[in-house]
PDB file of C-alpha atoms and ligand atoms in Angstrom:
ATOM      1  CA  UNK A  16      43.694 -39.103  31.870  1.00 59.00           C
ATOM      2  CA  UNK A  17      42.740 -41.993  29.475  1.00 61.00           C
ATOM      3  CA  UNK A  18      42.238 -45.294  30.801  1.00 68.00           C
ATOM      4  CA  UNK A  19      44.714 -47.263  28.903  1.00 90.00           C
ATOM      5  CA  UNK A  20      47.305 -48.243  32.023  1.00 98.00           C
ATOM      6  CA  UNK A  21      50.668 -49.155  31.098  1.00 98.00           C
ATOM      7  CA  UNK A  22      53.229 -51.212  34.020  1.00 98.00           C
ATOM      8  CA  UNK A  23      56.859 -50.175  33.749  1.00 99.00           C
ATOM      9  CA  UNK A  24      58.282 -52.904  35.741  1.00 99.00           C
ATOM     10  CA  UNK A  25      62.516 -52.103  35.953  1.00 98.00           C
ATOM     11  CA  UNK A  26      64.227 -55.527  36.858  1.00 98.00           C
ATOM     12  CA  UNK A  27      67.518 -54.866  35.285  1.00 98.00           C
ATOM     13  CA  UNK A  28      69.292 -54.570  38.677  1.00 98.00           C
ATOM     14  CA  UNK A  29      71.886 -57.204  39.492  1.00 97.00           C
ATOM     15  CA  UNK A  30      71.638 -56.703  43.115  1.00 97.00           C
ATOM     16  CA  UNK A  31      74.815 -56.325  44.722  1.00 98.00           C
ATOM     17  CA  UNK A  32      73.254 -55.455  48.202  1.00 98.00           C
ATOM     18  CA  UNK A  33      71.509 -59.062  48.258  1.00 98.00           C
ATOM     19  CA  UNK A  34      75.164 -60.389  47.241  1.00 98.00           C
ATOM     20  CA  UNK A  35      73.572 -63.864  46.092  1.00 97.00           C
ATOM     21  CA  UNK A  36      74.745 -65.909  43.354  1.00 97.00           C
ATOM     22  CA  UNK A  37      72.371 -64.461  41.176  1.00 98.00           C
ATOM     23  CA  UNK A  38      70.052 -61.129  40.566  1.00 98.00           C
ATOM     24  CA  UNK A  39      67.221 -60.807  43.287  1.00 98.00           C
ATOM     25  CA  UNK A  40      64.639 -60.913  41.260  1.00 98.00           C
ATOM     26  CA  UNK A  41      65.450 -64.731  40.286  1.00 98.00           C
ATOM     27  CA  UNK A  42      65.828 -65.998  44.047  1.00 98.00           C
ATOM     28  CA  UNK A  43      63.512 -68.712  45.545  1.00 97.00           C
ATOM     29  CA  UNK A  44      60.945 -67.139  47.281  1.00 96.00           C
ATOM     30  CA  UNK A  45      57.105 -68.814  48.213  1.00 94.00           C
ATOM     31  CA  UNK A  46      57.833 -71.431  45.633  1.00 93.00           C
ATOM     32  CA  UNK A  47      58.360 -69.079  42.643  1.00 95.00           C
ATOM     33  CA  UNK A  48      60.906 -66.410  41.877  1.00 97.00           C
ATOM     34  CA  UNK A  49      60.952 -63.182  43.194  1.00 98.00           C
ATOM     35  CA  UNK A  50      59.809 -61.423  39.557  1.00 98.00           C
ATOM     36  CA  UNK A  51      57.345 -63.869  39.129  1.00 97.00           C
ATOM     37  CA  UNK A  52      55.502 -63.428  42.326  1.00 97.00           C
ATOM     38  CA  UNK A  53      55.794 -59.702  41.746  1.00 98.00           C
ATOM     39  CA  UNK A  54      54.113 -59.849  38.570  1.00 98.00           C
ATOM     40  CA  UNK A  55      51.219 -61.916  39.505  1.00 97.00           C
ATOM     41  CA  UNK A  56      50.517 -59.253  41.986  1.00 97.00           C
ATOM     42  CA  UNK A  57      50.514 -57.118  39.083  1.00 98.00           C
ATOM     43  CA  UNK A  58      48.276 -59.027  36.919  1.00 97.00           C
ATOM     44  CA  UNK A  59      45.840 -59.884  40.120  1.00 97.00           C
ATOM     45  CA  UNK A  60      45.313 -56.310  40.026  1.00 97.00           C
ATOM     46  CA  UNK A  61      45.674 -55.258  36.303  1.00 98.00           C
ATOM     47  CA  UNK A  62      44.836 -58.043  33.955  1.00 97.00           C
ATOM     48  CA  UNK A  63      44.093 -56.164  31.161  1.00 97.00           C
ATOM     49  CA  UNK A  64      46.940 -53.334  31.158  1.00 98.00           C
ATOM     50  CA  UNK A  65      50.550 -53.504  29.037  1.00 98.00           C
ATOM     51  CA  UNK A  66      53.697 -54.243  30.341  1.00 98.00           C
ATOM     52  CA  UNK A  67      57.134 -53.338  29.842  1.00 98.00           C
ATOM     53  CA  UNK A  68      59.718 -55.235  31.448  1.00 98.00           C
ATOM     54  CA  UNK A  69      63.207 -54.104  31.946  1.00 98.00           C
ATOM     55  CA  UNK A  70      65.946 -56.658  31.709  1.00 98.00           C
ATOM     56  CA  UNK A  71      69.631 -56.817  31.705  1.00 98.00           C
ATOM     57  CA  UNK A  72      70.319 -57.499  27.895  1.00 96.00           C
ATOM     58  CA  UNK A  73      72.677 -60.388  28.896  1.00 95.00           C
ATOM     59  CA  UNK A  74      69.901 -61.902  31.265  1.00 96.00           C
ATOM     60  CA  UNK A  75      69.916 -65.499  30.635  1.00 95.00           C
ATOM     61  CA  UNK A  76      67.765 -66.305  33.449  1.00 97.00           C
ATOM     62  CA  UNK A  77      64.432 -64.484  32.278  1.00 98.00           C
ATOM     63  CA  UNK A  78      61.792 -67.115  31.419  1.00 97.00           C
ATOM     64  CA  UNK A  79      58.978 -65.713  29.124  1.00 97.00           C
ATOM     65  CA  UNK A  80      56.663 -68.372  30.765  1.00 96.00           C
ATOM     66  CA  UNK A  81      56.464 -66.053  34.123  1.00 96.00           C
ATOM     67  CA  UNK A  82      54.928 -63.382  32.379  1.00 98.00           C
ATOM     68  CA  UNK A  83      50.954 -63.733  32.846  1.00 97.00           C
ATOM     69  CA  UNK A  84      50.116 -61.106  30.932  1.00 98.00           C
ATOM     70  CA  UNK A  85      48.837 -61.311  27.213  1.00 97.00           C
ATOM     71  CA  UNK A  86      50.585 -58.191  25.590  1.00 97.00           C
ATOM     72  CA  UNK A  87      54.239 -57.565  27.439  1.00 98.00           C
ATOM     73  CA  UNK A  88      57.321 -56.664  25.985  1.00 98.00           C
ATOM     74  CA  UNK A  89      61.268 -57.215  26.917  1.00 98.00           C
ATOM     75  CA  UNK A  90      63.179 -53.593  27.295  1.00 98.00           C
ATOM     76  CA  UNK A  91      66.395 -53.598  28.047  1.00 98.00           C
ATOM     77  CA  UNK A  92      67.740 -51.583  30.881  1.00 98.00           C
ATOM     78  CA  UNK A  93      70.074 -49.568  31.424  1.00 97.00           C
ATOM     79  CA  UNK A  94      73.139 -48.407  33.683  1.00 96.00           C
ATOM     80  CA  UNK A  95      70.821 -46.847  36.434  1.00 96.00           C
ATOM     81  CA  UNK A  96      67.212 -47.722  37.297  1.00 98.00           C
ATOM     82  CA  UNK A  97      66.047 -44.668  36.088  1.00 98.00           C
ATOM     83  CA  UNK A  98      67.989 -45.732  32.564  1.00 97.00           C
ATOM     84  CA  UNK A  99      65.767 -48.599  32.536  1.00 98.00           C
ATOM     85  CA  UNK A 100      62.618 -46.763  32.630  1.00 98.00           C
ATOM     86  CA  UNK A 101      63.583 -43.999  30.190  1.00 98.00           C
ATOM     87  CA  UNK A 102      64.093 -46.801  28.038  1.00 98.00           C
ATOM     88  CA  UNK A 103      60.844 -48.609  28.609  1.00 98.00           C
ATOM     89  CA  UNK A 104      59.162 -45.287  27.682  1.00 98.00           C
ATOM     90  CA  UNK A 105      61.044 -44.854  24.550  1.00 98.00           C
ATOM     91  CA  UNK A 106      59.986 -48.083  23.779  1.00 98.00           C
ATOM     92  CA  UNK A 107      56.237 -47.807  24.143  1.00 98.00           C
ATOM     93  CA  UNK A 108      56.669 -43.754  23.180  1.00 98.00           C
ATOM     94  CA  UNK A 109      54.870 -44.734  19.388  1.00 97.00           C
ATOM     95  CA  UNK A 110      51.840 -46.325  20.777  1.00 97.00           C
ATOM     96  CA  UNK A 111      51.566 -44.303  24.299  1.00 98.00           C
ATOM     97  CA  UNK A 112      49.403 -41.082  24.272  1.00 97.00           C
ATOM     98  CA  UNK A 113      50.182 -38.385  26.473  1.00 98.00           C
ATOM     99  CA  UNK A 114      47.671 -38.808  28.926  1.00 97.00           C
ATOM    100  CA  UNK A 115      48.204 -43.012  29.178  1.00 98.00           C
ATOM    101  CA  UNK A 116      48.734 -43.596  32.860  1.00 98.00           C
ATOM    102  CA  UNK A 117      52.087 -45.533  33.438  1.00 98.00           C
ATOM    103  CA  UNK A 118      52.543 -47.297  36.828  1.00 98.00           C
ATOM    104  CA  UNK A 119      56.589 -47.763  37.293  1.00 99.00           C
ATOM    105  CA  UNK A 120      57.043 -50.435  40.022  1.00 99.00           C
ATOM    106  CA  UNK A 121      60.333 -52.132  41.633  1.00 98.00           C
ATOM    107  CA  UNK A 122      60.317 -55.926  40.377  1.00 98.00           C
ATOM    108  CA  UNK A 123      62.310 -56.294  43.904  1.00 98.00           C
ATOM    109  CA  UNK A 124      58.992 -55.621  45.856  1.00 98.00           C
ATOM    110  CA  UNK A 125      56.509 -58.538  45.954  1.00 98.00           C
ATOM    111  CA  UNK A 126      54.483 -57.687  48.511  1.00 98.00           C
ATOM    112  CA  UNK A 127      52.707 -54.942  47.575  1.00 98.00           C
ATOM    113  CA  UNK A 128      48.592 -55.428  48.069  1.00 98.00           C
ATOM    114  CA  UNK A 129      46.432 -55.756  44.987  1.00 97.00           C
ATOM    115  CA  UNK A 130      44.636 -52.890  46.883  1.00 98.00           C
ATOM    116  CA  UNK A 131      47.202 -50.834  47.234  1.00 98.00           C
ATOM    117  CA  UNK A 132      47.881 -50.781  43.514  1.00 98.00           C
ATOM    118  CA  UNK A 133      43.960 -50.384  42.421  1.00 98.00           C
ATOM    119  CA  UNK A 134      44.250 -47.488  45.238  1.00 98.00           C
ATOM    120  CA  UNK A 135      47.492 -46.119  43.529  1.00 98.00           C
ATOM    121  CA  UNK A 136      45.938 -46.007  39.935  1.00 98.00           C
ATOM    122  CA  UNK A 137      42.942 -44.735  41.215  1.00 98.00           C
ATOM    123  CA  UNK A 138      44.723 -41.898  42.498  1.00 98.00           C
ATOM    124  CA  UNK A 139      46.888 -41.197  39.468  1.00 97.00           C
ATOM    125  CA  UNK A 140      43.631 -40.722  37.556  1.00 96.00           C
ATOM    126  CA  UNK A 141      42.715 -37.972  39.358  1.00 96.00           C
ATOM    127  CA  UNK A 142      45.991 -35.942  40.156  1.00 97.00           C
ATOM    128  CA  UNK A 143      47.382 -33.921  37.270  1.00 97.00           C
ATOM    129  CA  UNK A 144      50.606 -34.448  38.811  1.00 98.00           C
ATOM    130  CA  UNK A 145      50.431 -37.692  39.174  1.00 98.00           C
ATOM    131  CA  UNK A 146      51.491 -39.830  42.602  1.00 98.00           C
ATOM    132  CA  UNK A 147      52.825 -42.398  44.623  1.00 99.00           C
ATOM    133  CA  UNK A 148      52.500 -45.160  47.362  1.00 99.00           C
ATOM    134  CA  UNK A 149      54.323 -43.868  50.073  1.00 98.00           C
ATOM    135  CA  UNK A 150      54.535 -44.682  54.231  1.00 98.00           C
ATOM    136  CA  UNK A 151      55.008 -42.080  56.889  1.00 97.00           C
ATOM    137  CA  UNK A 152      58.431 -42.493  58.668  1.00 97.00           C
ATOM    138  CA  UNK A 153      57.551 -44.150  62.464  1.00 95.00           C
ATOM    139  CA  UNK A 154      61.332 -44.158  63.577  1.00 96.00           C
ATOM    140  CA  UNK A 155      63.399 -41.284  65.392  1.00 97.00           C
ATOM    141  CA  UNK A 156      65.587 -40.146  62.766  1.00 97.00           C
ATOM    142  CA  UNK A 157      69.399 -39.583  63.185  1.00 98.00           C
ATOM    143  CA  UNK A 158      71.794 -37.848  60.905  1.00 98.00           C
ATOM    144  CA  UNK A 159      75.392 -38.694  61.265  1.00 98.00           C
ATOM    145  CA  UNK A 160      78.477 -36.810  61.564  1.00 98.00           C
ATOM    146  CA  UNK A 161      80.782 -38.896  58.904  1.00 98.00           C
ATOM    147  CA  UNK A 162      82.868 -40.527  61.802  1.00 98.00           C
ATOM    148  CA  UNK A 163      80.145 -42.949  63.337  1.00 98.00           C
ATOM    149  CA  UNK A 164      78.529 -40.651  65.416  1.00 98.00           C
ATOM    150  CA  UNK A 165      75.826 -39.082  65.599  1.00 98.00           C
ATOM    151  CA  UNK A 166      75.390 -35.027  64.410  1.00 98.00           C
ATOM    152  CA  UNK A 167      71.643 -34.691  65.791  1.00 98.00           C
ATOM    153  CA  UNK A 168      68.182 -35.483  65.231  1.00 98.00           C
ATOM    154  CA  UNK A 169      65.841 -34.548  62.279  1.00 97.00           C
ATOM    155  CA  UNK A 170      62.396 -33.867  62.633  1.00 96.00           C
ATOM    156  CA  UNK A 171      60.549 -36.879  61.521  1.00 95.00           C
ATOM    157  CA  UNK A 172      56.964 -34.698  60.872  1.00 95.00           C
ATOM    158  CA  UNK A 173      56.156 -34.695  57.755  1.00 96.00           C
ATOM    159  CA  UNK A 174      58.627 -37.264  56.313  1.00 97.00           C
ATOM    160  CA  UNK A 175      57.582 -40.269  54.047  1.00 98.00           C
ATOM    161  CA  UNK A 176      58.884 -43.397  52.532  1.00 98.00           C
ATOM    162  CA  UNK A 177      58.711 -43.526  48.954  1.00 98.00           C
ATOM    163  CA  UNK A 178      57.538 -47.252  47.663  1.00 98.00           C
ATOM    164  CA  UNK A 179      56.401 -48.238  44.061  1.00 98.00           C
ATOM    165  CA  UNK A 180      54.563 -48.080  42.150  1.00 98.00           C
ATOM    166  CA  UNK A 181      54.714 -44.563  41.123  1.00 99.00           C
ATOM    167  CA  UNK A 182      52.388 -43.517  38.803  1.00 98.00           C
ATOM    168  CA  UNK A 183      52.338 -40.236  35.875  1.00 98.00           C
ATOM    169  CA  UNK A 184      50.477 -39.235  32.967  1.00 98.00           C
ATOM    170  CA  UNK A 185      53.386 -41.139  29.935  1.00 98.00           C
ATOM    171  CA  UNK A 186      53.780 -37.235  28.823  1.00 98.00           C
ATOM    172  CA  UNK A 187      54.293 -35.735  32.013  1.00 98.00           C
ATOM    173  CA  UNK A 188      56.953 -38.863  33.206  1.00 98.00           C
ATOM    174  CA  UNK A 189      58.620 -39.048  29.806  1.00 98.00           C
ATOM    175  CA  UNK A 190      59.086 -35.096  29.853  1.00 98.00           C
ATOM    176  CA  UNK A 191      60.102 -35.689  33.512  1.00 98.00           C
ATOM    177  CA  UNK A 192      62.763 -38.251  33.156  1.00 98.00           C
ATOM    178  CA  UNK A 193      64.568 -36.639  29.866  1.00 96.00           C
ATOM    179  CA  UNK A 194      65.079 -33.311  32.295  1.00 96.00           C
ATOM    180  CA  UNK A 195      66.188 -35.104  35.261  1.00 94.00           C
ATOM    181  CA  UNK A 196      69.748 -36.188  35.227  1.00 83.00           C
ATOM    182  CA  UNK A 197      71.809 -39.249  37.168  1.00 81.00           C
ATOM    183  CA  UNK A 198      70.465 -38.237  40.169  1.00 86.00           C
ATOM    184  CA  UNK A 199      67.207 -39.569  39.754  1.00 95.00           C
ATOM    185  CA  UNK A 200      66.084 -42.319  41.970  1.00 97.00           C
ATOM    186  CA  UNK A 201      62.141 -42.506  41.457  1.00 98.00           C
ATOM    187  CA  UNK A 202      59.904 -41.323  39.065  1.00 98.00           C
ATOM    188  CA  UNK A 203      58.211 -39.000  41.394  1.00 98.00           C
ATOM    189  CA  UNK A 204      61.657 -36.723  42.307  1.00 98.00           C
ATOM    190  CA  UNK A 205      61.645 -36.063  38.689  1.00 98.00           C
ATOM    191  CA  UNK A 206      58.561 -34.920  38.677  1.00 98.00           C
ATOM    192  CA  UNK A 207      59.154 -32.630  41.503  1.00 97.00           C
ATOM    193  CA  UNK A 208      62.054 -31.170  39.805  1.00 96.00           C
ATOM    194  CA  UNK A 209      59.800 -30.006  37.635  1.00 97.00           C
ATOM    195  CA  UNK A 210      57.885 -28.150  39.731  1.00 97.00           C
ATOM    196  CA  UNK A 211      55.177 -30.345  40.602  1.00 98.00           C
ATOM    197  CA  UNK A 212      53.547 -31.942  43.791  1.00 98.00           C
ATOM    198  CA  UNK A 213      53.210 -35.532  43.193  1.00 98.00           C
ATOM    199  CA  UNK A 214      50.323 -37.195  45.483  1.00 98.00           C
ATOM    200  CA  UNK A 215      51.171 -38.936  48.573  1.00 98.00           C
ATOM    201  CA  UNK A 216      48.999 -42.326  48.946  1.00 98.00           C
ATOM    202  CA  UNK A 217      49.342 -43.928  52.255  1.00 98.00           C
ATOM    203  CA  UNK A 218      50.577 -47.550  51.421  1.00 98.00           C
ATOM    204  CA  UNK A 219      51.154 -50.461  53.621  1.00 98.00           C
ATOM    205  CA  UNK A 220      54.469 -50.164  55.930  1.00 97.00           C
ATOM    206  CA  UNK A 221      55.007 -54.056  54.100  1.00 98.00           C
ATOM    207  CA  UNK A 222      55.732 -53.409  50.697  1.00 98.00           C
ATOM    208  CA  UNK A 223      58.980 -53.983  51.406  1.00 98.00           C
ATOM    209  CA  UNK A 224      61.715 -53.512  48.415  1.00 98.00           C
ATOM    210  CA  UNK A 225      63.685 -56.796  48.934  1.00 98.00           C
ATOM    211  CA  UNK A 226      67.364 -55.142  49.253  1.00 98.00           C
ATOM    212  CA  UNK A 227      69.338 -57.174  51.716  1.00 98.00           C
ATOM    213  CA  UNK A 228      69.613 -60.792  52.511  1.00 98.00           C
ATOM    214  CA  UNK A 229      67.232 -61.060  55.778  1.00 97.00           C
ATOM    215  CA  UNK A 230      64.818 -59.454  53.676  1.00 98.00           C
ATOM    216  CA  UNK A 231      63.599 -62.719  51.589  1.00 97.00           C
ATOM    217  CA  UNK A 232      62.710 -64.119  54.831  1.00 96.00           C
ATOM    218  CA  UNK A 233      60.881 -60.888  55.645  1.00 97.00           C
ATOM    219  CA  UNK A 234      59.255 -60.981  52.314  1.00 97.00           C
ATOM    220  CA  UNK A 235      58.435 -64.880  52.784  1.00 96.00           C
ATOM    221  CA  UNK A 236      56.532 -63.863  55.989  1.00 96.00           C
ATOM    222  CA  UNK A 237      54.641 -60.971  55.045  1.00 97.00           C
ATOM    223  CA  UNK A 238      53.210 -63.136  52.068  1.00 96.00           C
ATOM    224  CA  UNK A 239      52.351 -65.668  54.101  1.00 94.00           C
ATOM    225  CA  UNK A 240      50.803 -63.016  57.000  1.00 95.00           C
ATOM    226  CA  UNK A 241      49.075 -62.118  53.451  1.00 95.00           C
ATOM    227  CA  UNK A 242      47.613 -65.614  52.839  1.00 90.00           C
ATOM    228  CA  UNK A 243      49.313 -65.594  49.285  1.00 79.00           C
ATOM    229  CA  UNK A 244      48.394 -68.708  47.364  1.00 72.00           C
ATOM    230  CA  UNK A 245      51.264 -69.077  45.231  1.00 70.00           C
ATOM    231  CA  UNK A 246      50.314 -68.685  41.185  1.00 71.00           C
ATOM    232  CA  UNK A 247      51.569 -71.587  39.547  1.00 69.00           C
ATOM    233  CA  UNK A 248      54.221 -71.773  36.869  1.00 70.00           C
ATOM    234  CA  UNK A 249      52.219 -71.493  33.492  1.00 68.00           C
ATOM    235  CA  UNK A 250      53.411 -74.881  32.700  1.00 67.00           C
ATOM    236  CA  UNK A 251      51.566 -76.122  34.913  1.00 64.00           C
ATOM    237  CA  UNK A 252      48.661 -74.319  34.572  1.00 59.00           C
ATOM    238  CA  UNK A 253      45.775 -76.366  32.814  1.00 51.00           C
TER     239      UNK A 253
HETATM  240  N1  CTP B  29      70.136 -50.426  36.217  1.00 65.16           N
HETATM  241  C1  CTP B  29      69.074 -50.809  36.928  1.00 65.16           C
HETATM  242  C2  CTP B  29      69.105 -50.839  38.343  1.00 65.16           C
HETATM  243  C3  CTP B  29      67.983 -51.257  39.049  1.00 65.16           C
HETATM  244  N2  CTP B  29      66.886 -51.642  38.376  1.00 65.16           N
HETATM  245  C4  CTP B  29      65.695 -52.109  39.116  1.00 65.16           C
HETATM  246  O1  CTP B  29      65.267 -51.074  39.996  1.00 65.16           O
HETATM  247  C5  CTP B  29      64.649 -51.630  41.155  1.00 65.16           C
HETATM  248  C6  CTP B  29      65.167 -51.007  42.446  1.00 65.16           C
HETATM  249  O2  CTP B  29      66.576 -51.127  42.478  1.00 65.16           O
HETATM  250  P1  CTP B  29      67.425 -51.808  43.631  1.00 65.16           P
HETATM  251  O3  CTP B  29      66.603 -52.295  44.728  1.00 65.16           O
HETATM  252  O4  CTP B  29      68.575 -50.897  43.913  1.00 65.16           O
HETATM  253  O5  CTP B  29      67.933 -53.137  42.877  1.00 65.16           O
HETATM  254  P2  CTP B  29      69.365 -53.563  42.412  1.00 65.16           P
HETATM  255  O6  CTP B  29      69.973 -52.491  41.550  1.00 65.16           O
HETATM  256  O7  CTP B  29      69.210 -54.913  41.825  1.00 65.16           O
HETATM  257  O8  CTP B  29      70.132 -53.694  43.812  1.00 65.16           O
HETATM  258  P3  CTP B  29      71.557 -53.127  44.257  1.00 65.16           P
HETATM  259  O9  CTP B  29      71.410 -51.610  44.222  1.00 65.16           O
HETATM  260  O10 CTP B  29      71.760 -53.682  45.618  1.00 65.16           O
HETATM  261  O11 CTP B  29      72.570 -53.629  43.255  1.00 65.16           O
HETATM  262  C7  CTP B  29      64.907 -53.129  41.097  1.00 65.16           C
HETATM  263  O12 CTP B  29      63.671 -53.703  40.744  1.00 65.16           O
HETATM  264  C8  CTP B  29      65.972 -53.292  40.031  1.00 65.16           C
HETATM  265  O13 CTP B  29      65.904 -54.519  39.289  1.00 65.16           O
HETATM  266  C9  CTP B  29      66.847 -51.612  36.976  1.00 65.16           C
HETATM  267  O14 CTP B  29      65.857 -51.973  36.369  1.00 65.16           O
HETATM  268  N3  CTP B  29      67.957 -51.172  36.293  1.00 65.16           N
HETATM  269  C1  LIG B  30      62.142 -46.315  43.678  1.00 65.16           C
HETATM  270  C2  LIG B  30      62.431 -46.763  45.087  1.00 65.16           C
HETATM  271  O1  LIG B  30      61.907 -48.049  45.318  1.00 65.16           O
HETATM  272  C3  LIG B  30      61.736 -45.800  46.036  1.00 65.16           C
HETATM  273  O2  LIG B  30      61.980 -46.150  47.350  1.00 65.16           O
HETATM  274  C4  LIG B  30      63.901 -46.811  45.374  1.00 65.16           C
HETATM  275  O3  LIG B  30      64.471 -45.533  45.374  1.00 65.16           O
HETATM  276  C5  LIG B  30      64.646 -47.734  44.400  1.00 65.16           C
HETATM  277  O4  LIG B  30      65.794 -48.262  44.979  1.00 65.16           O
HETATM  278  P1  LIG B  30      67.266 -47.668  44.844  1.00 65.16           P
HETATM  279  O5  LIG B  30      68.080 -48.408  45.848  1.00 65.16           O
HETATM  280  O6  LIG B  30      67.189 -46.201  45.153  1.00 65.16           O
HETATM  281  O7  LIG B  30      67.658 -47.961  43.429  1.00 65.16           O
END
């Protein structure tokens, strides 16, 4: 795999699970917004790699000035996340070789570890099929019956979390996410459709994907259990 990385970031969602006045990725959080605390994490990690950044095309929030990194570009998404990376890849798809890694990860989750993502890539590098971050399930796990009840219990052994980023070879995902139809809700279930085995990479239980309302004050506390010290606004940086 070469060693040109490439970050997919999808933040075209308008989250209606959050039900705020406004996308999730522009709410308060630590000082900064949501996307731009996710992005320093990023760029703390991966200074030097390209981004892509997914956005609604009638986004009027987006502010260039949260983007640290030197060579980014604005994509705009599309009905479904997996729209929005398709058409990140089809953006980059002239100057991306086949074997360019491409780490896709959820502008909604902020508090994933700069050494979880150096772990990720790592990982990437070495498995043809490429991988994911991912946390083994620690609750008993009920399925229902449709009428509030519950049908029984499922074996928990063996069962994961998927988290972002996820991480392919740009061939391999591209190839992935053209077979893969609406169903698609991460990069790595396309890849498994293909035939593939993804790698697991144990990540930490709190990269939490901001989704619902008590999770900003989740989020706010796992940064702070983090000792984040909040990136400032790059107008005010000197
Ligand atoms: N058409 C879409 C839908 C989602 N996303 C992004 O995919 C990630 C995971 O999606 P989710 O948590 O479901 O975010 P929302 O779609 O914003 O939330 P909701 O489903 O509650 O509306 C988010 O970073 C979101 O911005 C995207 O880029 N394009
Ligand atoms: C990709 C993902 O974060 C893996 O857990 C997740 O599936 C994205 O959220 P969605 O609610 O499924 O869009």
């Amino acid at each position: 795999m070469s060693d040109r990385l490439w970050l997919v970031v999808p933040a075209a969602g308008r989250g209606r699970r959050m039900g705020a006045d406004r996308p999730k990725q522009y709410l308060p959080l630590a000082g900064r917004t949501v996307l731009a605390l996710t992005l320093a994490r990023l760029h703390a990690a991966f200074p030097g790699a390209r981004l892509c950044l997914c956005l609604d095309p009638e986004d009027a929030r987006f502010d260039p000035a949260e983007v640290p990194f030197a060579d980014w570009r604005r994509v705009p998404g599309g009905a479904e996340r997996a729209d929005s990376v398709r058409h990140a890849l089809a953006a980059i798809a002239d100057e991306a070789e086949a074997a360019d890694p491409v780490l896709v990860h959820d502008v909604a989750r902020p508090c994933v570890t700069v050494d979880d993502l150096r772990r990720l890539a790592a990982a990437v590098a070495e498995a043809p099929a490429g991988g994911l971050l991912a946390a083994p399930v620690a609750d008993t796990m009920k399925r229902d019956d449709g009428a509030g009840g519950v049908r029984g219990t499922e074996p928990r052994a063996g069962l994961w979390h998927a988290l972002t980023p996820q991480g392919f070879a740009f061939g391999l995902l591209r190839r992935a996410l053209e077979a893969g139809g609406a169903a698609v809700t991460d990069e790595a279930s396309a890849v498994e459709a293909l035939g593939l085995a993804p790698r697991l990479v144990e990540g930490r239980r709190d990269n939490l994907k901001i989704t619902h309302p008590e999770d900003l004050a989740l989020a706010e506390a796992i940064l702070a259990a983090q000792g984040l010290r909040v990136p400032p606004h790059s107008k005010d940086r000197a």
